[in-house]
């Protein structure tokens, strides 16, 4: 029996990026599909445990382990969708227009776009396996950058992901050496789809305005 709420892996029509090869993207899409599959498998297995209306004591260790893994797989799936969505076929334009909503939000939250960028890039260079994510707090519109360990540790509940950068080594190892992560980050920036970033921000701002 399969659950009715299982996810379908999305297709991303993405290629021809600057400094991030199609080979890397293809491998990365496969990894993403693995997260979708595992999220569905775990959800299904957990559903079986609770089908009789309770978790029996002897089921607790297996149930707990599956539930802990769910946060890893689920965030792995969702963050990859954000990541691929904020990249643009054919490459982007580098930095956003200074008059763009994002640049203005970065300035309001950090003092300047350049300081925001120094923080975001700095987080991306942190040692370890994870993500650099710029979030917007929907209650006051403020931007903040965060380091996410693996996929699930450090996400801020209720905040909206605005710009999502994968810094697991699989994101760049076919194109760069492990120590060349700064080059990958530079390539990432040259491929950002700022229209997508802008739309996420507008959506987040809209939520704030509607609730005000
Ligand atoms: Fe990844």
CSV table of C-alpha atoms and ligand atoms in Angstrom, one decimal:
chain,number,residue,atom,x,y,z
A,1,UNK,CA,0.0,0.0,0.0
A,2,UNK,CA,1.4,3.4,-0.9
A,3,UNK,CA,0.6,6.6,0.7
A,4,UNK,CA,-1.6,9.1,-1.1
A,5,UNK,CA,0.7,12.0,-0.5
A,6,UNK,CA,3.9,10.7,-2.1
A,7,UNK,CA,6.1,13.2,-4.0
A,8,UNK,CA,7.0,13.1,-7.6
A,9,UNK,CA,10.6,14.2,-8.5
A,10,UNK,CA,10.5,17.4,-10.4
A,11,UNK,CA,12.2,17.9,-13.8
A,12,UNK,CA,14.6,20.8,-14.0
A,13,UNK,CA,15.3,22.2,-17.5
A,14,UNK,CA,18.7,23.4,-16.5
A,15,UNK,CA,22.0,23.4,-18.4
A,16,UNK,CA,24.7,25.5,-20.0
A,17,UNK,CA,25.6,27.1,-16.7
A,18,UNK,CA,28.9,29.1,-16.2
A,19,UNK,CA,31.4,26.9,-14.4
A,20,UNK,CA,29.0,24.2,-13.3
A,21,UNK,CA,29.0,21.5,-15.9
A,22,UNK,CA,26.0,19.6,-17.3
A,23,UNK,CA,27.6,16.5,-16.0
A,24,UNK,CA,27.5,17.8,-12.5
A,25,UNK,CA,23.9,18.9,-12.9
A,26,UNK,CA,22.9,15.4,-14.2
A,27,UNK,CA,24.6,13.7,-11.3
A,28,UNK,CA,23.0,16.2,-8.9
A,29,UNK,CA,19.5,15.6,-10.4
A,30,UNK,CA,20.0,11.9,-9.7
A,31,UNK,CA,20.9,12.6,-6.1
A,32,UNK,CA,17.9,14.8,-5.7
A,33,UNK,CA,15.7,12.0,-7.1
A,34,UNK,CA,17.2,9.8,-4.3
A,35,UNK,CA,15.9,12.2,-1.7
A,36,UNK,CA,12.4,12.2,-3.2
A,37,UNK,CA,12.4,8.4,-3.2
A,38,UNK,CA,13.7,8.1,0.4
A,39,UNK,CA,11.2,10.7,1.6
A,40,UNK,CA,8.4,8.7,0.1
A,41,UNK,CA,9.8,5.4,1.5
A,42,UNK,CA,10.2,6.8,5.0
A,43,UNK,CA,6.7,8.4,5.0
A,44,UNK,CA,5.2,5.1,3.9
A,45,UNK,CA,7.1,3.1,6.6
A,46,UNK,CA,6.1,5.5,9.3
A,47,UNK,CA,2.5,5.4,8.2
A,48,UNK,CA,2.6,1.6,8.7
A,49,UNK,CA,3.8,1.9,12.2
A,50,UNK,CA,1.0,4.3,13.2
A,51,UNK,CA,-1.7,2.5,11.1
A,52,UNK,CA,-3.1,0.7,14.2
A,53,UNK,CA,-3.4,4.0,16.1
A,54,UNK,CA,-0.3,3.6,18.3
A,55,UNK,CA,3.4,3.0,18.4
A,56,UNK,CA,4.1,-0.1,20.3
A,57,UNK,CA,7.0,-0.1,22.7
A,58,UNK,CA,8.9,-2.7,20.7
A,59,UNK,CA,8.4,-0.6,17.6
A,60,UNK,CA,9.8,2.5,19.2
A,61,UNK,CA,13.5,2.1,18.2
A,62,UNK,CA,12.8,1.6,14.5
A,63,UNK,CA,10.1,4.2,14.5
A,64,UNK,CA,12.4,6.7,16.1
A,65,UNK,CA,15.2,6.1,13.7
A,66,UNK,CA,13.0,6.4,10.7
A,67,UNK,CA,11.4,9.6,12.0
A,68,UNK,CA,14.9,11.1,12.7
A,69,UNK,CA,15.9,10.3,9.1
A,70,UNK,CA,12.8,11.9,7.8
A,71,UNK,CA,14.1,15.4,8.6
A,72,UNK,CA,17.3,14.7,6.6
A,73,UNK,CA,15.6,13.3,3.5
A,74,UNK,CA,12.7,15.8,3.5
A,75,UNK,CA,15.0,18.8,3.7
A,76,UNK,CA,17.3,17.2,1.2
A,77,UNK,CA,14.5,17.0,-1.2
A,78,UNK,CA,13.1,20.5,-0.7
A,79,UNK,CA,16.4,22.4,-0.5
A,80,UNK,CA,17.5,20.9,-3.8
A,81,UNK,CA,14.3,22.1,-5.4
A,82,UNK,CA,15.0,25.6,-4.1
A,83,UNK,CA,18.6,25.4,-5.3
A,84,UNK,CA,17.9,24.3,-8.9
A,85,UNK,CA,15.1,26.8,-9.1
A,86,UNK,CA,17.4,29.7,-8.2
A,87,UNK,CA,19.8,28.8,-11.1
A,88,UNK,CA,19.3,30.0,-14.6
A,89,UNK,CA,20.0,28.2,-17.9
A,90,UNK,CA,22.6,30.1,-19.9
A,91,UNK,CA,23.9,31.8,-16.8
A,92,UNK,CA,22.6,34.8,-14.9
A,93,UNK,CA,23.9,38.3,-14.6
A,94,UNK,CA,26.1,38.1,-11.5
A,95,UNK,CA,24.8,40.6,-9.0
A,96,UNK,CA,21.2,41.9,-8.8
A,97,UNK,CA,20.3,45.5,-9.9
A,98,UNK,CA,21.0,47.9,-7.1
A,99,UNK,CA,17.4,49.1,-7.3
A,100,UNK,CA,16.0,45.5,-7.1
A,101,UNK,CA,13.9,44.6,-4.1
A,102,UNK,CA,16.5,42.0,-3.0
A,103,UNK,CA,19.4,44.6,-3.1
A,104,UNK,CA,17.2,47.0,-1.1
A,105,UNK,CA,16.2,44.3,1.4
A,106,UNK,CA,19.9,43.3,1.8
A,107,UNK,CA,20.8,46.9,2.4
A,108,UNK,CA,18.1,47.4,5.0
A,109,UNK,CA,19.1,44.2,6.8
A,110,UNK,CA,22.9,44.4,6.5
A,111,UNK,CA,23.8,48.0,5.7
A,112,UNK,CA,24.8,47.2,2.1
A,113,UNK,CA,24.4,44.5,-0.5
A,114,UNK,CA,28.2,44.0,-0.4
A,115,UNK,CA,28.1,43.2,3.3
A,116,UNK,CA,25.2,40.8,2.8
A,117,UNK,CA,27.2,39.1,0.0
A,118,UNK,CA,30.4,38.9,2.2
A,119,UNK,CA,28.3,37.2,4.9
A,120,UNK,CA,26.6,34.8,2.4
A,121,UNK,CA,29.9,33.9,0.7
A,122,UNK,CA,31.6,33.5,4.0
A,123,UNK,CA,29.0,31.1,5.2
A,124,UNK,CA,29.4,29.2,1.9
A,125,UNK,CA,33.1,28.8,2.6
A,126,UNK,CA,32.6,27.3,6.1
A,127,UNK,CA,34.2,23.9,6.6
A,128,UNK,CA,31.7,21.1,6.6
A,129,UNK,CA,28.9,19.6,4.6
A,130,UNK,CA,25.8,21.7,4.2
A,131,UNK,CA,24.1,24.8,2.7
A,132,UNK,CA,24.3,28.6,2.8
A,133,UNK,CA,20.8,30.0,2.8
A,134,UNK,CA,19.5,33.5,2.8
A,135,UNK,CA,16.1,33.6,4.6
A,136,UNK,CA,13.5,36.3,5.0
A,137,UNK,CA,11.6,36.6,8.2
A,138,UNK,CA,8.0,37.0,7.1
A,139,UNK,CA,7.0,38.9,10.2
A,140,UNK,CA,9.4,41.9,9.6
A,141,UNK,CA,10.9,41.4,6.2
A,142,UNK,CA,14.4,41.1,7.5
A,143,UNK,CA,17.0,39.0,5.6
A,144,UNK,CA,19.4,36.8,7.5
A,145,UNK,CA,22.0,34.2,6.3
A,146,UNK,CA,22.4,30.8,7.8
A,147,UNK,CA,24.6,27.8,7.7
A,148,UNK,CA,22.7,24.5,7.5
A,149,UNK,CA,24.6,21.4,8.6
A,150,UNK,CA,23.7,18.4,6.3
A,151,UNK,CA,20.1,19.4,5.2
A,152,UNK,CA,18.2,19.8,8.5
A,153,UNK,CA,20.2,21.5,11.2
A,154,UNK,CA,20.0,25.2,11.3
A,155,UNK,CA,16.9,25.9,9.2
A,156,UNK,CA,14.8,28.6,10.9
A,157,UNK,CA,11.1,27.6,11.4
A,158,UNK,CA,8.7,29.8,9.5
A,159,UNK,CA,11.4,31.7,7.6
A,160,UNK,CA,11.2,31.8,3.8
A,161,UNK,CA,14.2,30.6,1.8
A,162,UNK,CA,15.2,33.4,-0.6
A,163,UNK,CA,18.5,32.2,-2.0
A,164,UNK,CA,19.8,28.7,-1.5
A,165,UNK,CA,23.3,27.5,-2.2
A,166,UNK,CA,24.4,23.8,-2.0
A,167,UNK,CA,27.9,23.6,-0.7
A,168,UNK,CA,28.1,19.8,-0.3
A,169,UNK,CA,31.2,18.6,-2.3
A,170,UNK,CA,29.0,16.8,-4.8
A,171,UNK,CA,27.8,20.2,-6.0
A,172,UNK,CA,31.2,21.0,-7.5
A,173,UNK,CA,33.6,18.1,-7.2
A,174,UNK,CA,33.5,17.2,-10.9
A,175,UNK,CA,34.4,20.7,-11.8
A,176,UNK,CA,36.7,21.9,-9.0
A,177,UNK,CA,39.1,20.4,-6.4
A,178,UNK,CA,37.8,20.1,-2.9
A,179,UNK,CA,39.9,23.2,-1.8
A,180,UNK,CA,38.4,25.3,-4.7
A,181,UNK,CA,35.0,25.8,-3.2
A,182,UNK,CA,35.4,29.6,-3.6
A,183,UNK,CA,35.6,29.2,-7.4
A,184,UNK,CA,32.4,27.2,-7.3
A,185,UNK,CA,30.7,29.9,-5.2
A,186,UNK,CA,31.8,32.5,-7.7
A,187,UNK,CA,30.3,30.3,-10.5
A,188,UNK,CA,27.1,29.9,-8.5
A,189,UNK,CA,26.7,33.7,-8.2
A,190,UNK,CA,27.2,34.1,-12.0
A,191,UNK,CA,24.3,31.7,-12.5
A,192,UNK,CA,21.7,33.1,-10.1
A,193,UNK,CA,18.2,33.6,-11.4
A,194,UNK,CA,17.6,36.9,-9.7
A,195,UNK,CA,14.0,37.0,-11.1
A,196,UNK,CA,13.3,33.9,-9.1
A,197,UNK,CA,14.9,35.4,-6.0
A,198,UNK,CA,12.9,38.5,-6.5
A,199,UNK,CA,9.7,36.5,-6.8
A,200,UNK,CA,10.4,34.7,-3.6
A,201,UNK,CA,11.0,37.9,-1.9
A,202,UNK,CA,7.8,39.5,-3.2
A,203,UNK,CA,5.9,36.4,-2.0
A,204,UNK,CA,7.4,36.7,1.4
A,205,UNK,CA,6.8,40.5,1.5
A,206,UNK,CA,3.2,39.8,0.4
A,207,UNK,CA,2.6,37.5,3.4
A,208,UNK,CA,4.0,40.1,5.7
A,209,UNK,CA,1.8,42.8,4.2
A,210,UNK,CA,-1.3,40.7,4.3
A,211,UNK,CA,-0.8,39.9,8.0
A,212,UNK,CA,0.0,43.5,9.0
B,1,LIG,FE1,23.2,18.6,-3.4
